[in-house]
Amino acid sequence: NAGVMQNPRHLVRRRGQEARLRCSPMKGHSHVYWYRQLPEEGLKFMVYLQKENIIDESGMPKERFSAEFPKEGPSILRIQQVVRGDSAAYFCASSPGRVYNEQFFGPGTRLTVL
Amino acid sequence: AQTVTQSQPEMSVQEAETVTLSCTYDTSESNYYLFWYKQPPSRQMILVIRQEAYKQQNATENRFSVNFQKAAKSFSLKISDSQLGDTAMYFCAFMVTSGTYKYIFGTGTRLKVLA
């Protein structure tokens, strides 16, 4: 049973470009969480999605950031017009249901904005 | 608002010795889970141990155990017989069993095991 997959593992963008981060949850998991880890900090919740629905986006910056989890395919975290402050590791975690006591993490995507 | 505090940014321990990492949290909820995650240089988040708040018995996983003091809102991790492979960042995390079940993480403790 493959774990949570994230790609790319490393992404370099110049200021003003767009970044797309992909997350494929574990087989049978329909709930996806995105977290951001700034340098030397802990992970911070960004958004929680179920298939085709955003359930909680209370941790998402109001502008430039969006997320989706379509019926088919991976979950996408999209950052438009990236700035240097967006440089961070972005982790995706999945679970089989909302009422579940553990999330399973992917390896993360390290975004560097030049 | 729920918060998790790890007051030790860095710690070191000699190989084969025992070390305790501290964590306190703040919540008004009565039902929740507490976790310790390990993040080695690869950055992969690895679950070390989990504690259910309604269970009084402290969780144990091989060399890892916790001291859960619910009234004091304290959740420390003890690593016995430390090994070089234990060198990593350790994050304490909290999950309320209502709403969206998201994690709230502390800022981490960097542990170095010395040969």
mmCIF file of C-alpha atoms in Angstrom:
data_model
loop_
_atom_site.group_PDB
_atom_site.id
_atom_site.type_symbol
_atom_site.label_atom_id
_atom_site.label_comp_id
_atom_site.label_asym_id
_atom_site.label_seq_id
_atom_site.Cartn_x
_atom_site.Cartn_y
_atom_site.Cartn_z
ATOM 1 C CA ASN A 1 0.000 0.000 0.000
ATOM 2 C CA ALA A 2 1.768 3.107 -1.223
ATOM 3 C CA GLY A 3 1.978 6.001 1.183
ATOM 4 C CA VAL A 4 1.037 9.607 0.547
ATOM 5 C CA MET A 5 2.795 10.905 -2.559
ATOM 6 C CA GLN A 6 3.793 14.490 -3.146
ATOM 7 C CA ASN A 7 5.389 16.002 -6.191
ATOM 8 C CA PRO A 8 7.532 17.656 -6.983
ATOM 9 C CA ARG A 9 9.814 17.113 -4.000
ATOM 10 C CA HIS A 10 11.658 20.321 -4.763
ATOM 11 C CA LEU A 11 10.341 23.301 -6.675
ATOM 12 C CA VAL A 12 12.166 26.501 -7.532
ATOM 13 C CA ARG A 13 10.237 29.522 -8.718
ATOM 14 C CA ARG A 14 11.083 33.133 -9.387
ATOM 15 C CA ARG A 15 9.085 35.884 -7.739
ATOM 16 C CA GLY A 16 5.803 36.418 -9.550
ATOM 17 C CA GLN A 17 5.541 32.892 -10.977
ATOM 18 C CA GLU A 18 2.963 30.282 -10.043
ATOM 19 C CA ALA A 19 3.647 27.175 -7.970
ATOM 20 C CA ARG A 20 1.526 24.014 -8.161
ATOM 21 C CA LEU A 21 2.032 21.356 -5.545
ATOM 22 C CA ARG A 22 0.404 17.960 -5.925
ATOM 23 C CA CYS A 23 -0.643 15.424 -3.346
ATOM 24 C CA SER A 24 -1.954 11.902 -3.938
ATOM 25 C CA PRO A 25 -3.433 10.496 -0.720
ATOM 26 C CA MET A 26 -3.100 6.921 0.409
ATOM 27 C CA LYS A 27 -5.399 4.453 -1.305
ATOM 28 C CA GLY A 28 -8.851 4.606 0.241
ATOM 29 C CA HIS A 29 -8.278 7.998 1.845
ATOM 30 C CA SER A 30 -10.660 10.757 0.806
ATOM 31 C CA HIS A 31 -9.570 13.445 3.274
ATOM 32 C CA VAL A 32 -6.554 15.654 2.672
ATOM 33 C CA TYR A 33 -4.875 18.239 4.879
ATOM 34 C CA TRP A 34 -2.191 20.724 3.804
ATOM 35 C CA TYR A 35 0.363 22.126 6.255
ATOM 36 C CA ARG A 36 3.158 24.643 5.787
ATOM 37 C CA GLN A 37 6.482 24.551 7.601
ATOM 38 C CA LEU A 38 8.464 27.762 7.507
ATOM 39 C CA PRO A 39 12.218 27.487 8.216
ATOM 40 C CA GLU A 40 12.933 26.563 11.838
ATOM 41 C CA GLU A 41 9.228 26.396 12.717
ATOM 42 C CA GLY A 42 6.580 23.756 13.300
ATOM 43 C CA LEU A 43 3.936 22.757 10.804
ATOM 44 C CA LYS A 44 0.926 25.037 10.523
ATOM 45 C CA PHE A 45 -2.468 23.962 9.218
ATOM 46 C CA MET A 46 -3.568 25.556 5.970
ATOM 47 C CA VAL A 47 -6.596 23.747 4.548
ATOM 48 C CA TYR A 48 -8.683 20.598 4.860
ATOM 49 C CA LEU A 49 -10.419 19.079 1.847
ATOM 50 C CA GLN A 50 -12.655 16.187 1.054
ATOM 51 C CA LYS A 51 -13.252 15.047 -2.489
ATOM 52 C CA GLU A 52 -14.603 18.082 -4.393
ATOM 53 C CA ASN A 53 -15.131 20.101 -1.194
ATOM 54 C CA ILE A 54 -13.122 22.529 0.897
ATOM 55 C CA ILE A 55 -14.107 21.846 4.490
ATOM 56 C CA ASP A 56 -11.843 24.232 6.402
ATOM 57 C CA GLU A 57 -9.548 26.845 4.882
ATOM 58 C CA SER A 58 -9.052 28.875 8.038
ATOM 59 C CA GLY A 59 -5.246 28.605 7.774
ATOM 60 C CA MET A 60 -4.942 29.695 4.163
ATOM 61 C CA PRO A 61 -3.631 33.167 3.366
ATOM 62 C CA LYS A 62 -6.496 35.220 1.950
ATOM 63 C CA GLU A 63 -4.778 36.027 -1.313
ATOM 64 C CA ARG A 64 -2.780 34.071 -3.889
ATOM 65 C CA PHE A 65 -3.353 30.647 -2.299
ATOM 66 C CA SER A 66 -5.967 28.131 -3.386
ATOM 67 C CA ALA A 67 -6.525 24.405 -3.026
ATOM 68 C CA GLU A 68 -8.648 21.778 -4.675
ATOM 69 C CA PHE A 69 -9.260 18.060 -4.461
ATOM 70 C CA PRO A 70 -11.141 16.955 -7.568
ATOM 71 C CA LYS A 71 -13.186 13.809 -7.913
ATOM 72 C CA GLU A 72 -10.387 12.293 -9.964
ATOM 73 C CA GLY A 73 -6.720 12.997 -9.518
ATOM 74 C CA PRO A 74 -4.516 14.492 -6.831
ATOM 75 C CA SER A 75 -5.139 17.401 -4.530
ATOM 76 C CA ILE A 76 -3.492 20.603 -5.756
ATOM 77 C CA LEU A 77 -2.186 23.500 -3.694
ATOM 78 C CA ARG A 78 -1.720 26.499 -5.956
ATOM 79 C CA ILE A 79 0.245 29.615 -5.094
ATOM 80 C CA GLN A 80 -0.009 32.482 -7.542
ATOM 81 C CA GLN A 81 2.552 35.271 -7.889
ATOM 82 C CA VAL A 82 4.927 33.710 -5.390
ATOM 83 C CA VAL A 83 6.996 35.896 -3.079
ATOM 84 C CA ARG A 84 10.154 35.070 -1.105
ATOM 85 C CA GLY A 85 8.080 34.609 2.057
ATOM 86 C CA ASP A 86 6.337 31.627 0.435
ATOM 87 C CA SER A 87 9.595 29.656 0.604
ATOM 88 C CA ALA A 88 8.796 26.746 2.890
ATOM 89 C CA ALA A 89 8.133 23.035 3.038
ATOM 90 C CA TYR A 90 4.553 22.127 2.222
ATOM 91 C CA PHE A 91 3.228 18.873 3.614
ATOM 92 C CA CYS A 92 0.153 16.974 2.664
ATOM 93 C CA ALA A 93 -1.475 14.460 5.000
ATOM 94 C CA SER A 94 -4.382 12.124 4.378
ATOM 95 C CA SER A 95 -6.850 10.157 6.439
ATOM 96 C CA PRO A 96 -9.633 7.707 5.598
ATOM 97 C CA GLY A 97 -12.276 9.805 7.299
ATOM 98 C CA ARG A 98 -12.816 12.959 9.292
ATOM 99 C CA VAL A 99 -13.403 11.113 12.532
ATOM 100 C CA TYR A 100 -10.023 9.454 12.576
ATOM 101 C CA ASN A 101 -7.281 9.821 15.098
ATOM 102 C CA GLU A 102 -4.249 10.005 12.838
ATOM 103 C CA GLN A 103 -3.124 11.596 9.606
ATOM 104 C CA PHE A 104 -0.489 10.085 7.321
ATOM 105 C CA PHE A 105 2.072 12.492 5.955
ATOM 106 C CA GLY A 106 3.710 12.732 2.582
ATOM 107 C CA PRO A 107 7.409 13.581 2.207
ATOM 108 C CA GLY A 108 6.704 17.259 1.565
ATOM 109 C CA THR A 109 7.502 19.687 -1.234
ATOM 110 C CA ARG A 110 10.283 22.170 -0.608
ATOM 111 C CA LEU A 111 9.446 25.423 -2.392
ATOM 112 C CA THR A 112 12.221 27.924 -2.943
ATOM 113 C CA VAL A 113 11.377 31.352 -4.312
ATOM 114 C CA LEU A 114 14.291 33.222 -5.847
ATOM 115 C CA ALA B 1 -7.626 28.900 20.877
ATOM 116 C CA GLN B 2 -5.554 25.782 21.276
ATOM 117 C CA THR B 3 -1.797 26.135 21.592
ATOM 118 C CA VAL B 4 1.133 23.771 21.979
ATOM 119 C CA THR B 5 4.363 24.913 23.618
ATOM 120 C CA GLN B 6 7.743 23.231 23.451
ATOM 121 C CA SER B 7 10.106 25.218 25.620
ATOM 122 C CA GLN B 8 13.335 23.405 24.730
ATOM 123 C CA PRO B 9 14.577 24.478 21.282
ATOM 124 C CA GLU B 10 17.600 22.155 21.442
ATOM 125 C CA MET B 11 18.740 19.247 23.548
ATOM 126 C CA SER B 12 21.544 16.738 23.452
ATOM 127 C CA VAL B 13 22.032 13.360 25.064
ATOM 128 C CA GLN B 14 24.759 10.771 25.138
ATOM 129 C CA GLU B 15 24.145 7.544 23.308
ATOM 130 C CA ALA B 16 22.435 4.943 25.544
ATOM 131 C CA GLU B 17 21.274 7.597 28.004
ATOM 132 C CA THR B 18 17.721 8.748 28.671
ATOM 133 C CA VAL B 19 16.296 12.107 27.659
ATOM 134 C CA THR B 20 12.942 13.800 28.274
ATOM 135 C CA LEU B 21 11.388 16.338 25.938
ATOM 136 C CA SER B 22 8.757 18.695 27.345
ATOM 137 C CA CYS B 23 5.439 19.773 25.889
ATOM 138 C CA THR B 24 2.545 21.731 27.332
ATOM 139 C CA TYR B 25 -0.724 22.567 25.665
ATOM 140 C CA ASP B 26 -3.741 24.714 26.247
ATOM 141 C CA THR B 27 -7.312 23.790 25.419
ATOM 142 C CA SER B 28 -10.784 23.927 26.867
ATOM 143 C CA GLU B 29 -11.769 20.724 25.078
ATOM 144 C CA SER B 30 -12.139 17.485 26.989
ATOM 145 C CA ASN B 31 -11.655 15.023 24.135
ATOM 146 C CA TYR B 32 -8.457 15.126 22.155
ATOM 147 C CA TYR B 33 -5.359 13.228 21.102
ATOM 148 C CA LEU B 34 -1.730 14.099 21.680
ATOM 149 C CA PHE B 35 1.142 13.032 19.469
ATOM 150 C CA TRP B 36 4.890 13.122 19.206
ATOM 151 C CA TYR B 37 6.307 13.225 15.688
ATOM 152 C CA LYS B 38 9.924 12.807 14.666
ATOM 153 C CA GLN B 39 11.308 14.732 11.690
ATOM 154 C CA PRO B 40 14.778 13.548 10.616
ATOM 155 C CA PRO B 41 16.861 15.480 8.075
ATOM 156 C CA SER B 42 14.833 13.855 5.284
ATOM 157 C CA ARG B 43 11.908 15.962 6.568
ATOM 158 C CA GLN B 44 9.530 12.993 6.569
ATOM 159 C CA MET B 45 7.092 13.251 9.491
ATOM 160 C CA ILE B 46 7.190 9.990 11.457
ATOM 161 C CA LEU B 47 4.685 9.214 14.182
ATOM 162 C CA VAL B 48 6.507 8.238 17.375
ATOM 163 C CA ILE B 49 3.675 7.841 19.858
ATOM 164 C CA ARG B 50 0.035 8.786 20.409
ATOM 165 C CA GLN B 51 -1.979 9.351 23.597
ATOM 166 C CA GLU B 52 -5.749 9.503 23.915
ATOM 167 C CA ALA B 53 -6.804 12.095 26.477
ATOM 168 C CA TYR B 54 -9.480 9.922 28.031
ATOM 169 C CA LYS B 55 -6.957 7.191 28.823
ATOM 170 C CA GLN B 56 -5.119 7.647 32.090
ATOM 171 C CA GLN B 57 -2.465 5.076 31.270
ATOM 172 C CA ASN B 58 0.620 6.544 29.655
ATOM 173 C CA ALA B 59 1.366 5.300 26.148
ATOM 174 C CA THR B 60 4.527 3.318 25.467
ATOM 175 C CA GLU B 61 6.193 2.255 22.196
ATOM 176 C CA ASN B 62 9.415 0.310 22.730
ATOM 177 C CA ARG B 63 12.024 2.860 23.916
ATOM 178 C CA PHE B 64 9.554 5.750 23.777
ATOM 179 C CA SER B 65 7.094 6.586 26.526
ATOM 180 C CA VAL B 66 5.076 9.580 27.582
ATOM 181 C CA ASN B 67 4.202 11.222 30.870
ATOM 182 C CA PHE B 68 0.689 12.564 30.354
ATOM 183 C CA GLN B 69 -0.557 14.884 33.075
ATOM 184 C CA LYS B 70 -4.028 15.957 31.977
ATOM 185 C CA ALA B 71 -4.713 18.397 34.790
ATOM 186 C CA ALA B 72 -1.398 20.137 34.220
ATOM 187 C CA LYS B 73 -1.838 19.905 30.421
ATOM 188 C CA SER B 74 1.590 18.414 30.092
ATOM 189 C CA PHE B 75 2.736 15.702 27.679
ATOM 190 C CA SER B 76 6.452 14.888 27.859
ATOM 191 C CA LEU B 77 8.315 12.303 25.795
ATOM 192 C CA LYS B 78 10.947 10.056 27.331
ATOM 193 C CA ILE B 79 13.458 8.336 25.080
ATOM 194 C CA SER B 80 15.341 5.527 26.770
ATOM 195 C CA ASP B 81 18.599 3.995 25.545
ATOM 196 C CA SER B 82 19.068 6.826 23.046
ATOM 197 C CA GLN B 83 20.472 5.840 19.667
ATOM 198 C CA LEU B 84 22.254 7.889 17.027
ATOM 199 C CA GLY B 85 19.248 7.394 14.750
ATOM 200 C CA ASP B 86 17.094 9.284 17.233
ATOM 201 C CA THR B 87 18.809 12.508 16.179
ATOM 202 C CA ALA B 88 15.999 14.615 14.701
ATOM 203 C CA MET B 89 13.483 17.388 15.307
ATOM 204 C CA TYR B 90 10.662 16.281 17.589
ATOM 205 C CA PHE B 91 7.266 17.915 17.383
ATOM 206 C CA CYS B 92 4.485 17.681 19.903
ATOM 207 C CA ALA B 93 1.014 17.904 18.349
ATOM 208 C CA PHE B 94 -2.573 18.115 19.479
ATOM 209 C CA MET B 95 -5.786 17.089 17.739
ATOM 210 C CA VAL B 96 -9.260 17.984 18.977
ATOM 211 C CA THR B 97 -11.794 15.248 18.303
ATOM 212 C CA SER B 98 -14.373 17.603 16.916
ATOM 213 C CA GLY B 99 -14.562 19.943 13.985
ATOM 214 C CA THR B 100 -11.952 19.247 11.339
ATOM 215 C CA TYR B 101 -9.528 17.084 13.335
ATOM 216 C CA LYS B 102 -6.568 19.185 12.251
ATOM 217 C CA TYR B 103 -3.203 19.020 13.996
ATOM 218 C CA ILE B 104 -1.789 21.882 16.019
ATOM 219 C CA PHE B 105 1.965 21.569 16.304
ATOM 220 C CA GLY B 106 4.531 22.980 18.682
ATOM 221 C CA THR B 107 7.682 24.658 17.408
ATOM 222 C CA GLY B 108 9.821 21.591 17.916
ATOM 223 C CA THR B 109 12.851 20.425 19.873
ATOM 224 C CA ARG B 110 16.038 19.602 18.011
ATOM 225 C CA LEU B 111 17.562 16.514 19.627
ATOM 226 C CA LYS B 112 21.127 15.482 19.009
ATOM 227 C CA VAL B 113 22.368 12.111 20.216
ATOM 228 C CA LEU B 114 26.108 12.148 20.834
ATOM 229 C CA ALA B 115 28.363 9.162 20.268
#
